[in-house]
Coordinates of C-alpha atoms and ligand atoms in Angstrom, one line a residue:
M94 CA 139.4 -177.3 -120.6
A95 CA 142.9 -178.0 -119.3
A96 CA 145.2 -176.1 -117.0
V97 CA 148.9 -176.5 -117.6
G98 CA 152.1 -175.6 -115.7
I99 CA 154.6 -173.5 -117.6
D100 CA 158.3 -172.8 -116.8
L101 CA 158.9 -169.6 -118.8
G102 CA 162.7 -169.7 -118.7
T103 CA 165.4 -167.3 -119.8
T104 CA 166.9 -169.7 -122.3
F105 CA 164.4 -172.6 -122.4
S106 CA 160.7 -173.0 -121.5
C107 CA 158.8 -176.2 -120.6
C108 CA 155.1 -177.0 -120.3
A109 CA 153.5 -179.9 -118.4
I110 CA 150.1 -181.2 -117.4
F111 CA 148.8 -183.3 -114.5
R112 CA 146.4 -185.9 -115.7
D113 CA 145.6 -189.5 -114.9
N114 CA 147.3 -189.1 -111.5
R115 CA 150.7 -188.1 -113.0
V116 CA 152.5 -185.3 -114.6
E117 CA 153.3 -185.4 -118.3
V118 CA 155.8 -183.1 -120.0
I119 CA 154.2 -181.8 -123.2
P120 CA 156.4 -182.2 -126.3
N121 CA 156.5 -179.3 -128.7
S122 CA 155.9 -179.5 -132.5
D123 CA 159.6 -180.6 -133.0
G124 CA 159.2 -183.4 -130.4
G125 CA 161.4 -181.5 -127.9
R126 CA 160.4 -181.6 -124.3
T127 CA 161.8 -178.1 -123.7
T128 CA 161.5 -175.2 -126.1
P129 CA 164.1 -172.5 -126.6
S130 CA 162.6 -169.1 -125.5
W131 CA 163.5 -167.6 -128.8
V132 CA 161.5 -165.6 -131.3
S133 CA 162.7 -164.6 -134.8
F134 CA 161.2 -162.5 -137.5
V135 CA 162.5 -163.5 -141.0
Q136 CA 162.2 -161.3 -144.0
S137 CA 161.7 -163.9 -146.6
G138 CA 159.9 -167.2 -146.9
D139 CA 156.4 -168.3 -146.1
C140 CA 156.6 -168.1 -142.4
E141 CA 157.7 -164.8 -141.1
R142 CA 157.6 -165.4 -137.4
L143 CA 159.5 -168.3 -135.9
V144 CA 159.4 -169.5 -132.3
G145 CA 161.5 -172.1 -130.5
V146 CA 164.2 -174.2 -132.1
T147 CA 163.7 -172.8 -135.6
A148 CA 164.0 -169.2 -134.2
K149 CA 167.2 -170.2 -132.3
H150 CA 168.7 -171.5 -135.5
Q151 CA 168.2 -168.0 -137.0
A152 CA 170.4 -166.4 -134.4
A153 CA 173.6 -166.5 -136.4
S154 CA 172.2 -165.4 -139.8
N155 CA 169.5 -163.0 -138.5
P156 CA 170.8 -161.6 -135.1
K157 CA 169.1 -158.2 -135.3
N158 CA 165.7 -159.8 -135.6
T159 CA 166.1 -162.8 -133.3
V160 CA 165.1 -162.3 -129.7
N161 CA 166.1 -164.3 -126.7
D162 CA 166.5 -163.3 -123.1
A163 CA 163.1 -161.3 -123.1
K164 CA 162.9 -162.5 -119.5
R165 CA 165.8 -160.3 -118.6
L166 CA 163.8 -157.3 -119.8
I167 CA 160.3 -158.1 -118.7
G168 CA 158.8 -155.8 -116.1
R169 CA 162.0 -153.8 -115.7
L170 CA 162.6 -150.1 -116.2
W171 CA 165.2 -148.4 -118.3
S172 CA 166.9 -147.1 -115.2
D173 CA 166.9 -150.4 -113.4
Q174 CA 170.3 -151.5 -112.1
G175 CA 171.9 -154.0 -114.3
L176 CA 169.5 -153.6 -117.2
Q177 CA 172.0 -151.7 -119.3
E178 CA 174.6 -154.4 -118.8
D179 CA 172.1 -157.1 -119.6
M180 CA 171.2 -155.2 -122.8
S181 CA 174.8 -154.8 -123.9
R182 CA 174.9 -158.6 -124.4
L183 CA 171.9 -158.7 -126.7
T184 CA 172.2 -158.9 -130.5
Y185 CA 169.0 -156.9 -131.2
D186 CA 168.1 -153.3 -130.5
V187 CA 166.3 -152.2 -127.4
E188 CA 165.0 -148.6 -126.9
E189 CA 163.5 -146.7 -124.1
G190 CA 159.7 -146.6 -124.5
E191 CA 156.9 -144.8 -122.6
E192 CA 157.2 -144.8 -118.8
E193 CA 160.8 -145.9 -119.0
K194 CA 159.8 -149.3 -120.3
P195 CA 162.3 -151.1 -122.6
Q196 CA 161.0 -151.8 -126.1
I197 CA 162.5 -154.4 -128.5
V198 CA 163.0 -153.0 -132.0
L199 CA 162.6 -155.5 -134.8
T200 CA 162.1 -155.3 -138.6
V201 CA 158.8 -156.9 -139.5
R202 CA 157.8 -157.0 -143.3
G203 CA 160.5 -154.4 -143.9
E204 CA 159.2 -152.0 -141.3
K205 CA 160.6 -151.2 -137.9
K206 CA 158.3 -152.3 -135.1
R207 CA 158.6 -152.0 -131.4
F208 CA 157.6 -154.8 -129.0
A209 CA 157.2 -154.9 -125.3
P210 CA 159.2 -157.8 -123.7
E211 CA 155.9 -159.3 -122.5
Q212 CA 154.7 -159.4 -126.2
I213 CA 157.7 -161.5 -127.1
S214 CA 157.2 -163.8 -124.0
A215 CA 153.6 -164.1 -125.0
M216 CA 154.7 -165.5 -128.4
V217 CA 156.7 -168.2 -126.6
L218 CA 153.7 -168.9 -124.3
E219 CA 151.4 -169.0 -127.3
N220 CA 153.6 -171.6 -129.0
L221 CA 153.6 -173.8 -125.8
K222 CA 149.8 -173.4 -125.6
K223 CA 149.4 -174.5 -129.2
S224 CA 151.7 -177.5 -128.7
A225 CA 149.7 -178.4 -125.6
E226 CA 146.4 -178.2 -127.4
T227 CA 147.7 -180.5 -130.2
F228 CA 149.0 -182.9 -127.6
L229 CA 145.9 -182.9 -125.4
G230 CA 143.3 -182.5 -128.1
C231 CA 141.4 -179.9 -126.2
A232 CA 141.6 -176.1 -125.5
V233 CA 144.2 -175.0 -123.0
E234 CA 143.1 -171.7 -121.5
Q235 CA 144.5 -171.8 -118.0
A236 CA 148.0 -171.9 -116.7
V237 CA 150.3 -171.6 -113.7
I238 CA 153.5 -169.8 -114.8
T239 CA 156.7 -169.7 -112.8
V240 CA 159.1 -166.8 -112.2
P241 CA 162.4 -166.5 -110.2
A242 CA 161.9 -166.0 -106.5
H243 CA 163.7 -162.6 -106.8
F244 CA 161.2 -161.2 -109.4
N245 CA 159.5 -158.0 -108.1
D246 CA 155.8 -157.2 -108.5
A247 CA 156.3 -155.4 -111.8
Q248 CA 158.1 -158.4 -113.3
R249 CA 155.4 -160.8 -112.0
Q250 CA 152.6 -158.6 -113.3
A251 CA 154.3 -158.3 -116.7
T252 CA 154.7 -162.1 -116.8
K253 CA 151.0 -162.4 -116.0
D254 CA 150.2 -159.9 -118.8
A255 CA 152.3 -162.1 -121.2
G256 CA 150.0 -165.0 -120.3
A257 CA 146.9 -162.9 -121.0
I258 CA 148.3 -161.7 -124.3
A259 CA 148.8 -165.4 -125.2
G260 CA 145.2 -166.1 -124.4
L261 CA 145.9 -167.8 -121.1
K262 CA 144.1 -167.2 -117.8
V263 CA 147.0 -167.2 -115.4
L264 CA 145.7 -169.1 -112.4
R265 CA 148.7 -168.1 -110.4
I266 CA 152.3 -167.0 -110.7
I267 CA 154.5 -169.1 -108.5
N268 CA 158.2 -169.1 -107.6
E269 CA 160.4 -171.4 -109.6
P270 CA 162.0 -172.9 -106.4
T271 CA 158.6 -173.6 -104.9
A272 CA 157.7 -175.4 -108.1
G273 CA 160.9 -177.4 -107.9
A274 CA 160.0 -178.5 -104.3
L275 CA 156.4 -179.3 -105.3
A276 CA 157.7 -181.5 -108.1
Y277 CA 159.4 -183.7 -105.5
G278 CA 156.3 -183.7 -103.3
L279 CA 158.4 -182.2 -100.5
D280 CA 155.3 -180.2 -99.3
K281 CA 153.9 -183.5 -98.1
K282 CA 156.9 -184.6 -96.1
E283 CA 157.7 -183.9 -92.5
G284 CA 160.8 -181.9 -91.6
S285 CA 163.5 -183.3 -89.4
D286 CA 162.9 -180.5 -86.9
G287 CA 159.6 -178.9 -87.5
G288 CA 158.8 -177.6 -91.0
R289 CA 160.8 -179.1 -93.8
K290 CA 163.7 -177.1 -95.0
V291 CA 164.7 -177.3 -98.7
I292 CA 167.5 -175.7 -100.7
I293 CA 166.9 -175.4 -104.4
F294 CA 170.0 -175.2 -106.6
D295 CA 168.9 -173.9 -110.0
L296 CA 171.7 -173.6 -112.6
G297 CA 170.4 -173.1 -116.1
G298 CA 171.9 -171.8 -119.3
G299 CA 172.3 -168.2 -118.3
T300 CA 171.1 -167.8 -114.8
F301 CA 171.9 -169.2 -111.4
D302 CA 169.5 -169.1 -108.5
V303 CA 169.7 -170.6 -105.0
S304 CA 166.7 -170.5 -102.7
I305 CA 166.0 -171.8 -99.3
L306 CA 162.4 -172.7 -98.6
A307 CA 160.8 -173.7 -95.3
M308 CA 157.4 -175.3 -94.9
E309 CA 155.2 -173.2 -92.7
D310 CA 151.4 -173.8 -92.1
G311 CA 151.3 -176.0 -95.2
L312 CA 153.0 -173.5 -97.5
F313 CA 156.5 -173.0 -98.6
E314 CA 158.0 -169.7 -97.5
V315 CA 161.1 -168.4 -99.3
K316 CA 163.6 -167.8 -96.5
A317 CA 166.5 -166.5 -98.5
T318 CA 167.6 -166.3 -102.1
G319 CA 170.8 -165.5 -103.9
G320 CA 172.6 -166.3 -107.2
N321 CA 174.0 -164.7 -110.2
T322 CA 171.8 -163.6 -113.1
R323 CA 174.8 -163.9 -115.5
L324 CA 176.1 -167.3 -114.7
G325 CA 175.1 -170.6 -116.4
G326 CA 175.9 -173.3 -118.9
E327 CA 176.6 -170.8 -121.6
D328 CA 179.5 -169.4 -119.6
F329 CA 181.0 -172.9 -119.2
D330 CA 180.8 -173.3 -123.0
R331 CA 182.4 -169.9 -123.5
N332 CA 185.3 -170.7 -121.2
V333 CA 186.0 -173.9 -123.1
A334 CA 185.7 -172.2 -126.5
T335 CA 188.0 -169.3 -125.5
F336 CA 190.6 -171.8 -124.3
L337 CA 190.3 -173.9 -127.6
V338 CA 190.5 -170.8 -129.8
K339 CA 193.6 -169.6 -128.0
H340 CA 195.2 -173.0 -128.4
F341 CA 194.2 -173.2 -132.1
K342 CA 195.7 -169.7 -132.8
K343 CA 198.9 -170.8 -131.1
E344 CA 199.1 -173.8 -133.3
N345 CA 198.0 -171.9 -136.4
P346 CA 199.8 -168.5 -136.2
G347 CA 198.2 -165.7 -138.2
S348 CA 194.8 -167.4 -138.5
T349 CA 191.7 -165.5 -137.6
V350 CA 188.5 -167.0 -136.2
S351 CA 185.3 -165.4 -137.4
E352 CA 182.3 -164.8 -135.3
R353 CA 180.4 -167.4 -137.2
A354 CA 183.2 -170.0 -136.6
T355 CA 183.1 -169.1 -132.9
R356 CA 179.4 -169.7 -132.8
R357 CA 179.8 -173.1 -134.5
L358 CA 182.6 -174.0 -132.1
L359 CA 180.3 -173.0 -129.1
A360 CA 177.6 -175.3 -130.4
A361 CA 180.1 -178.2 -130.7
V362 CA 181.5 -177.4 -127.2
E363 CA 178.0 -177.5 -125.7
K364 CA 177.4 -180.9 -127.2
A365 CA 180.7 -182.2 -125.8
K366 CA 179.9 -180.7 -122.4
C367 CA 176.6 -182.7 -122.3
T368 CA 178.5 -185.8 -123.3
L369 CA 181.0 -185.2 -120.5
S370 CA 178.2 -185.5 -118.0
V371 CA 178.1 -189.2 -118.8
T372 CA 181.6 -190.0 -120.1
T373 CA 185.1 -188.8 -119.2
S374 CA 186.1 -187.5 -122.6
A375 CA 184.3 -186.1 -125.7
E376 CA 185.3 -185.2 -129.2
I377 CA 184.9 -181.6 -130.5
E378 CA 184.7 -181.3 -134.3
V379 CA 184.0 -178.3 -136.5
D380 CA 184.4 -178.7 -140.3
S381 CA 185.9 -175.8 -142.3
F382 CA 186.6 -173.9 -139.1
T383 CA 189.0 -171.3 -140.6
D384 CA 190.5 -170.9 -144.0
G385 CA 189.0 -174.3 -145.0
K386 CA 190.8 -175.9 -142.1
D387 CA 188.8 -178.4 -139.9
F388 CA 188.9 -178.2 -136.1
H389 CA 189.3 -181.4 -134.1
T390 CA 190.2 -182.0 -130.5
T391 CA 189.4 -184.3 -127.5
L392 CA 188.2 -182.7 -124.3
S393 CA 188.5 -184.5 -121.1
R394 CA 186.1 -184.1 -118.2
A395 CA 189.0 -183.1 -116.0
K396 CA 190.0 -180.3 -118.4
F397 CA 186.4 -179.1 -118.6
E398 CA 186.2 -179.0 -114.8
S399 CA 189.5 -177.2 -114.4
L400 CA 188.5 -174.6 -117.1
N401 CA 185.4 -173.9 -115.0
A402 CA 186.7 -174.4 -111.5
D403 CA 186.3 -170.7 -110.6
E404 CA 182.6 -170.7 -111.7
F405 CA 181.9 -174.0 -109.9
S406 CA 183.4 -172.8 -106.7
S407 CA 181.5 -169.4 -107.0
C408 CA 178.3 -171.5 -107.1
M409 CA 179.2 -173.1 -103.8
D410 CA 180.0 -169.6 -102.3
V411 CA 176.5 -168.6 -103.2
V412 CA 175.1 -171.7 -101.4
K413 CA 177.1 -170.7 -98.3
A414 CA 175.9 -167.1 -98.5
V415 CA 172.2 -168.0 -98.8
L416 CA 172.4 -170.4 -95.9
K417 CA 174.0 -167.6 -93.9
D418 CA 171.2 -165.2 -95.0
A419 CA 168.6 -167.7 -93.9
N420 CA 170.4 -168.1 -90.6
M421 CA 170.4 -171.9 -91.1
P422 CA 173.3 -174.3 -90.6
K423 CA 173.7 -176.7 -93.5
E424 CA 172.9 -179.6 -91.3
S425 CA 169.3 -178.3 -90.9
I426 CA 168.6 -178.7 -94.6
D427 CA 166.3 -181.7 -95.3
D428 CA 166.5 -181.8 -99.1
V429 CA 168.8 -180.5 -101.8
V430 CA 166.8 -180.1 -105.1
L431 CA 168.5 -179.9 -108.4
V432 CA 166.9 -177.7 -111.1
G433 CA 168.3 -176.5 -114.4
G434 CA 170.1 -178.3 -117.2
S435 CA 173.6 -177.5 -115.9
T436 CA 173.0 -179.4 -112.6
R437 CA 173.7 -182.6 -114.7
I438 CA 177.4 -181.7 -114.5
P439 CA 178.8 -184.4 -112.2
K440 CA 181.3 -182.1 -110.6
I441 CA 178.5 -179.7 -109.5
R442 CA 176.6 -182.7 -108.0
Q443 CA 179.7 -184.0 -106.3
M444 CA 180.5 -180.6 -104.7
L445 CA 177.0 -180.2 -103.5
S446 CA 176.6 -183.6 -102.1
E447 CA 180.0 -183.4 -100.2
F448 CA 179.1 -179.9 -98.8
F449 CA 175.8 -181.4 -97.4
G450 CA 177.6 -184.3 -95.8
G451 CA 177.1 -186.9 -98.5
K452 CA 173.4 -186.2 -98.8
E453 CA 171.5 -187.8 -101.6
L454 CA 170.3 -185.1 -104.0
C455 CA 166.8 -184.8 -105.4
S456 CA 167.7 -185.4 -109.0
S457 CA 165.2 -188.1 -110.2
I458 CA 163.2 -185.6 -112.2
N459 CA 164.8 -184.1 -115.3
P460 CA 166.3 -180.9 -114.0
D461 CA 165.1 -178.9 -116.9
E462 CA 161.6 -180.2 -116.4
A463 CA 161.2 -180.1 -112.6
V464 CA 159.9 -176.5 -112.5
A465 CA 157.2 -177.1 -115.1
V466 CA 156.3 -180.4 -113.3
G467 CA 155.8 -178.4 -110.1
A468 CA 153.8 -175.8 -111.9
A469 CA 151.6 -178.5 -113.4
I470 CA 151.0 -179.9 -109.9
Q471 CA 150.1 -176.5 -108.7
A472 CA 147.7 -176.0 -111.6
H473 CA 146.0 -179.3 -110.7
I474 CA 145.6 -178.3 -107.1
L475 CA 144.1 -175.0 -108.1
G476 CA 141.7 -176.8 -110.4
L477 CA 140.6 -179.0 -107.5
L478 CA 140.1 -175.9 -105.4
L479 CA 137.9 -174.3 -108.1
L480 CA 135.9 -177.5 -108.1
L481 CA 135.5 -177.3 -104.3
L482 CA 134.3 -173.7 -104.8
L483 CA 131.6 -175.0 -107.1
L484 CA 130.5 -177.2 -104.2
V485 CA 129.4 -174.2 -102.1
T486 CA 126.9 -171.5 -102.7
P487 CA 129.1 -168.7 -104.1
L488 CA 126.5 -166.0 -103.1
S489 CA 123.9 -165.7 -100.3
L490 CA 120.3 -166.7 -101.2
G491 CA 117.2 -165.3 -99.6
I492 CA 113.8 -163.7 -100.1
E493 CA 112.7 -160.1 -100.2
T494 CA 110.8 -158.9 -97.2
E495 CA 109.1 -155.5 -96.5
G496 CA 111.1 -152.5 -97.5
R497 CA 113.1 -154.3 -100.1
V498 CA 115.1 -156.0 -97.4
M499 CA 117.2 -159.0 -98.4
S500 CA 116.4 -161.7 -95.8
T501 CA 119.1 -164.3 -96.3
V502 CA 118.1 -167.9 -95.8
V503 CA 121.3 -169.6 -97.1
K504 CA 124.6 -167.8 -96.4
R505 CA 127.3 -167.6 -99.1
N506 CA 129.9 -170.4 -99.0
T507 CA 127.4 -172.9 -97.5
P508 CA 128.4 -176.4 -98.7
I509 CA 125.9 -178.1 -101.0
P510 CA 123.7 -180.1 -101.0
A511 CA 122.0 -177.9 -98.4
S512 CA 118.5 -177.4 -96.9
K513 CA 117.7 -174.2 -94.8
Q514 CA 114.5 -172.9 -93.4
S515 CA 113.2 -169.6 -92.1
V516 CA 109.7 -168.4 -91.0
F517 CA 108.1 -165.3 -92.5
T518 CA 104.8 -163.6 -92.0
T519 CA 102.3 -161.2 -93.6
T520 CA 102.6 -157.4 -93.5
E521 CA 98.9 -156.6 -93.9
D522 CA 95.8 -157.7 -92.1
W523 CA 93.7 -160.4 -93.7
Q524 CA 96.3 -160.9 -96.4
T525 CA 95.9 -164.4 -98.0
E526 CA 98.4 -164.2 -100.8
I527 CA 102.1 -163.5 -100.6
D528 CA 104.6 -162.8 -103.4
V529 CA 107.8 -164.7 -102.7
C530 CA 110.7 -163.1 -104.5
V531 CA 114.0 -165.1 -104.5
F532 CA 117.3 -163.2 -104.6
E533 CA 121.0 -163.9 -104.5
G534 CA 123.6 -161.4 -103.4
E535 CA 125.3 -159.9 -100.4
R536 CA 123.7 -156.4 -100.3
A537 CA 121.2 -155.5 -97.5
S538 CA 118.7 -154.2 -100.0
T539 CA 117.4 -156.5 -102.8
D540 CA 117.9 -153.5 -105.1
G541 CA 121.6 -154.4 -105.2
N542 CA 121.0 -158.1 -105.5
H543 CA 120.0 -160.4 -108.4
L544 CA 116.4 -161.6 -108.7
L545 CA 116.4 -165.3 -109.4
G546 CA 112.6 -165.8 -109.7
K547 CA 109.3 -165.3 -107.9
F548 CA 106.1 -167.1 -107.1
V549 CA 102.9 -166.6 -105.2
I550 CA 101.6 -168.6 -102.3
S551 CA 97.8 -168.4 -102.0
G552 CA 95.5 -169.7 -99.2
V553 CA 97.5 -168.1 -96.4
E554 CA 95.8 -168.0 -93.0
R555 CA 93.3 -165.1 -92.9
A556 CA 94.6 -163.2 -89.8
K557 CA 96.0 -159.9 -88.5
A558 CA 99.4 -158.9 -90.0
G559 CA 102.3 -160.8 -88.4
V560 CA 100.2 -163.7 -87.3
P561 CA 100.5 -166.2 -90.1
Q562 CA 103.5 -168.4 -90.1
I563 CA 105.0 -169.1 -93.5
L564 CA 107.8 -171.7 -93.5
V565 CA 110.2 -171.0 -96.4
T566 CA 112.6 -173.8 -97.3
F567 CA 115.6 -173.5 -99.6
D568 CA 116.8 -176.9 -100.9
I569 CA 119.9 -177.0 -103.1
D570 CA 120.8 -180.3 -104.6
A571 CA 124.3 -181.5 -105.5
N572 CA 124.0 -180.1 -108.9
G573 CA 123.2 -176.6 -107.5
I574 CA 119.5 -176.7 -108.5
L575 CA 117.6 -174.6 -106.0
K576 CA 114.0 -175.3 -104.9
V577 CA 112.2 -172.8 -102.8
T578 CA 109.0 -173.9 -101.0
A579 CA 106.7 -171.7 -99.0
M580 CA 104.2 -173.4 -96.7
D581 CA 101.6 -171.9 -94.3
K582 CA 102.0 -173.8 -91.0
V583 CA 98.2 -173.6 -90.3
T584 CA 96.5 -174.0 -93.6
N585 CA 99.2 -176.2 -95.1
A586 CA 98.9 -174.1 -98.3
K587 CA 102.1 -174.7 -100.4
A588 CA 103.8 -173.3 -103.4
N589 CA 107.3 -173.6 -104.8
I590 CA 109.7 -172.6 -107.5
V591 CA 112.6 -174.5 -109.0
I592 CA 115.5 -172.5 -110.2
S593 CA 117.9 -174.6 -112.2
N594 CA 119.9 -172.0 -114.0
R595 CA 121.2 -169.5 -111.5
G596 CA 123.3 -167.8 -114.2
R597 CA 126.8 -168.9 -114.5
N598 CA 128.7 -166.3 -112.5
S599 CA 132.4 -166.5 -113.2
D600 CA 134.8 -166.6 -110.2
E601 CA 135.6 -163.0 -111.1
D602 CA 132.0 -161.9 -111.2
I603 CA 131.4 -163.5 -107.8
Q604 CA 134.6 -161.9 -106.3
K605 CA 133.5 -158.5 -107.8
M606 CA 130.1 -158.8 -106.2
V607 CA 131.5 -159.8 -102.8
E608 CA 134.1 -157.0 -102.9
E609 CA 131.3 -154.5 -103.9
A610 CA 129.2 -155.6 -101.0
K611 CA 132.2 -155.1 -98.7
L612 CA 132.7 -151.6 -100.0
M613 CA 129.0 -150.9 -99.5
Q614 CA 128.9 -152.2 -96.0
E615 CA 128.5 -148.8 -94.5
E616 CA 125.7 -147.9 -96.9
D617 CA 124.0 -151.2 -96.3
E618 CA 124.2 -150.6 -92.5
R619 CA 122.4 -147.3 -93.0
F620 CA 119.8 -149.0 -95.1
R621 CA 119.2 -151.6 -92.4
R622 CA 118.9 -149.0 -89.7
K623 CA 116.5 -147.0 -91.8
Q624 CA 114.3 -150.0 -92.4
E625 CA 114.4 -151.0 -88.8
L626 CA 113.2 -147.5 -87.8
I627 CA 110.5 -147.5 -90.4
L628 CA 109.3 -151.0 -89.3
G629 CA 110.0 -150.5 -85.7
A630 CA 112.1 -153.6 -85.5
G631 CA 115.3 -152.1 -84.2
D632 CA 116.4 -151.1 -80.7
E633 CA 114.2 -148.0 -80.9
G634 CA 111.1 -150.2 -80.8
L635 CA 108.8 -147.5 -82.1
P636 CA 107.7 -147.8 -85.7
Y637 CA 108.4 -144.8 -87.9
Q638 CA 106.4 -145.9 -90.9
D639 CA 104.6 -142.7 -91.2
A640 CA 107.6 -140.4 -90.7
S641 CA 108.7 -138.2 -93.5
E642 CA 112.2 -138.6 -95.1
E643 CA 113.3 -135.5 -93.2
E644 CA 112.1 -136.9 -89.8
L645 CA 113.8 -140.2 -90.6
R646 CA 117.1 -138.4 -91.6
K647 CA 117.0 -136.5 -88.3
K648 CA 116.3 -139.6 -86.3
I649 CA 119.1 -141.5 -87.9
E650 CA 121.5 -138.6 -87.4
E651 CA 120.5 -138.6 -83.8
L652 CA 121.5 -142.2 -83.7
S653 CA 124.9 -140.9 -85.2
I654 CA 124.5 -142.7 -88.4
K655 CA 125.4 -140.4 -91.2
I656 CA 122.9 -140.5 -94.1
K657 CA 123.8 -139.0 -97.4
Ligands
LIG300 P1 168.0 -174.8 -118.7 O1 168.0 -173.3 -118.9 O2 167.7 -175.2 -117.3 O3 167.2 -175.6 -119.7 O4 169.5 -175.3 -118.8 C1 170.1 -175.2 -120.1 C2 171.6 -175.4 -119.9 O5 171.9 -176.7 -119.4 C3 172.4 -175.3 -121.1 O6 173.5 -174.4 -120.9 C4 172.8 -176.7 -121.5 O7 174.0 -176.7 -122.2 C5 172.9 -177.3 -120.1 N1 172.8 -178.7 -120.1 C6 171.8 -179.5 -120.5 N2 172.1 -180.8 -120.4 C7 173.3 -180.9 -119.9 C8 174.2 -181.9 -119.5 N3 173.8 -183.2 -119.8 N4 175.4 -181.7 -119.0 C9 175.7 -180.4 -118.8 N5 175.0 -179.3 -119.1 C10 173.8 -179.6 -119.7

């Protein structure tokens, strides 16, 4: 069973896996290394729900039923600041649902249906999960998913829910900038003065985030964040397209540019923009742009930069503001990490490098894959930790002694293989047989614990109660197989039991049992004191075995232990 790392992005998502000592980005069914976070419901044809590139291609012809930007809605309330403005940019309908949650309204098989944003995100996750299963040839049921550092608890929880809806156990939700830093292994490097300080510059298609992280006690702490949730590569495309349309209209007076023509122009501009990241000029061509007329122009890198100069410099203003918030001079930054497709723009790189005194930028990993790469590394680390957990006893092991008391021999979290011994005795005079009942659990009474097995030791020394010495040994081998041996120190009589299947408690079951035991601590304490009183083993010394419940209650109350 594999655990993947997933960057669930606003415009694109990416999935990666750590295997054979390296991270591999998992291609989707179209061969793409990133998948558009788009979902579309079509009203005709064989396949009614499309996800990824095919869904994005539907945007122009099926705008009301094609969803992108679900990440802008996830975990937010109708009354949240900025939500209405975000919604005004969407092509599909969003309504207020129960508890102020936004609901996406789509037509499915001719009927109006409402979807929670996490359901739409789940469809994207499911698509990534399926691609990963095809690529890896095994089930993918666990994932680490990333979210922006500024996401609140509700947005994080909703993202986790999206994972669960997609059939993924979300091992952890981690911050996108942290994943970016992990991708470059910066967690393993020393800082110039103390903990390493890293700035993550994340400029994607529609969002811009800057975060400063500092390494403290082996973990990255987010020191400050800033950005603009409505700035990215799409804005750069729009600026260029707006300029070109204006120019076109000037040269072709009276012509109108339809919405569809604008969308085709935007697609051509985006392509040219990407070309301009490696060349200094690019052609933009749109056939039958308006009234059967083709559109053709050449865009220079310099023109692209001047059309977006305001946006580029606003990015640098955010960097300055975040440094100020973190109260750190730019000289203290050890690494500048580039994340997001738009950081391929040479002007952005140049501005950043110059600002940080000519520093070399961390850009060797594809900027649109770096977050998923970091998430995959985190998933791998968590997998190793789980493995380590298997190498300890998850619950305490012991035997039942008089009064249904759990007498622990091996404490929980003891590394295995392990061997522990305790000496027990008889409770009745001339007793030559003892029932040994083996339990696991954290409760003081065996009633609350789990019986693993029992056996009888015969031939115990015939003596007064409390005289025989029975040595009980718990041996746990590397495979977790438990052997419990009881031996009378005088007669050498011996008996044992081997328990190979201690029931496969899931992590959650174990956590639940430990939590429950913590909650019951007070009750367990009362149980212990009561047994001590009955058996005369406590501070009081005197046995109370013949006392009535009422007398016991009184005595315990006297000892200021409330008993219910
Ligand atoms: P992301 O959301 O991180 O995948 O980034 C997507 C954005 O990056 C889109 O606006 C793309 O147009 C933009 N982008 C991708 N490659 C390049 C490139 N080579 N040069 C400039 N922008 C790019």
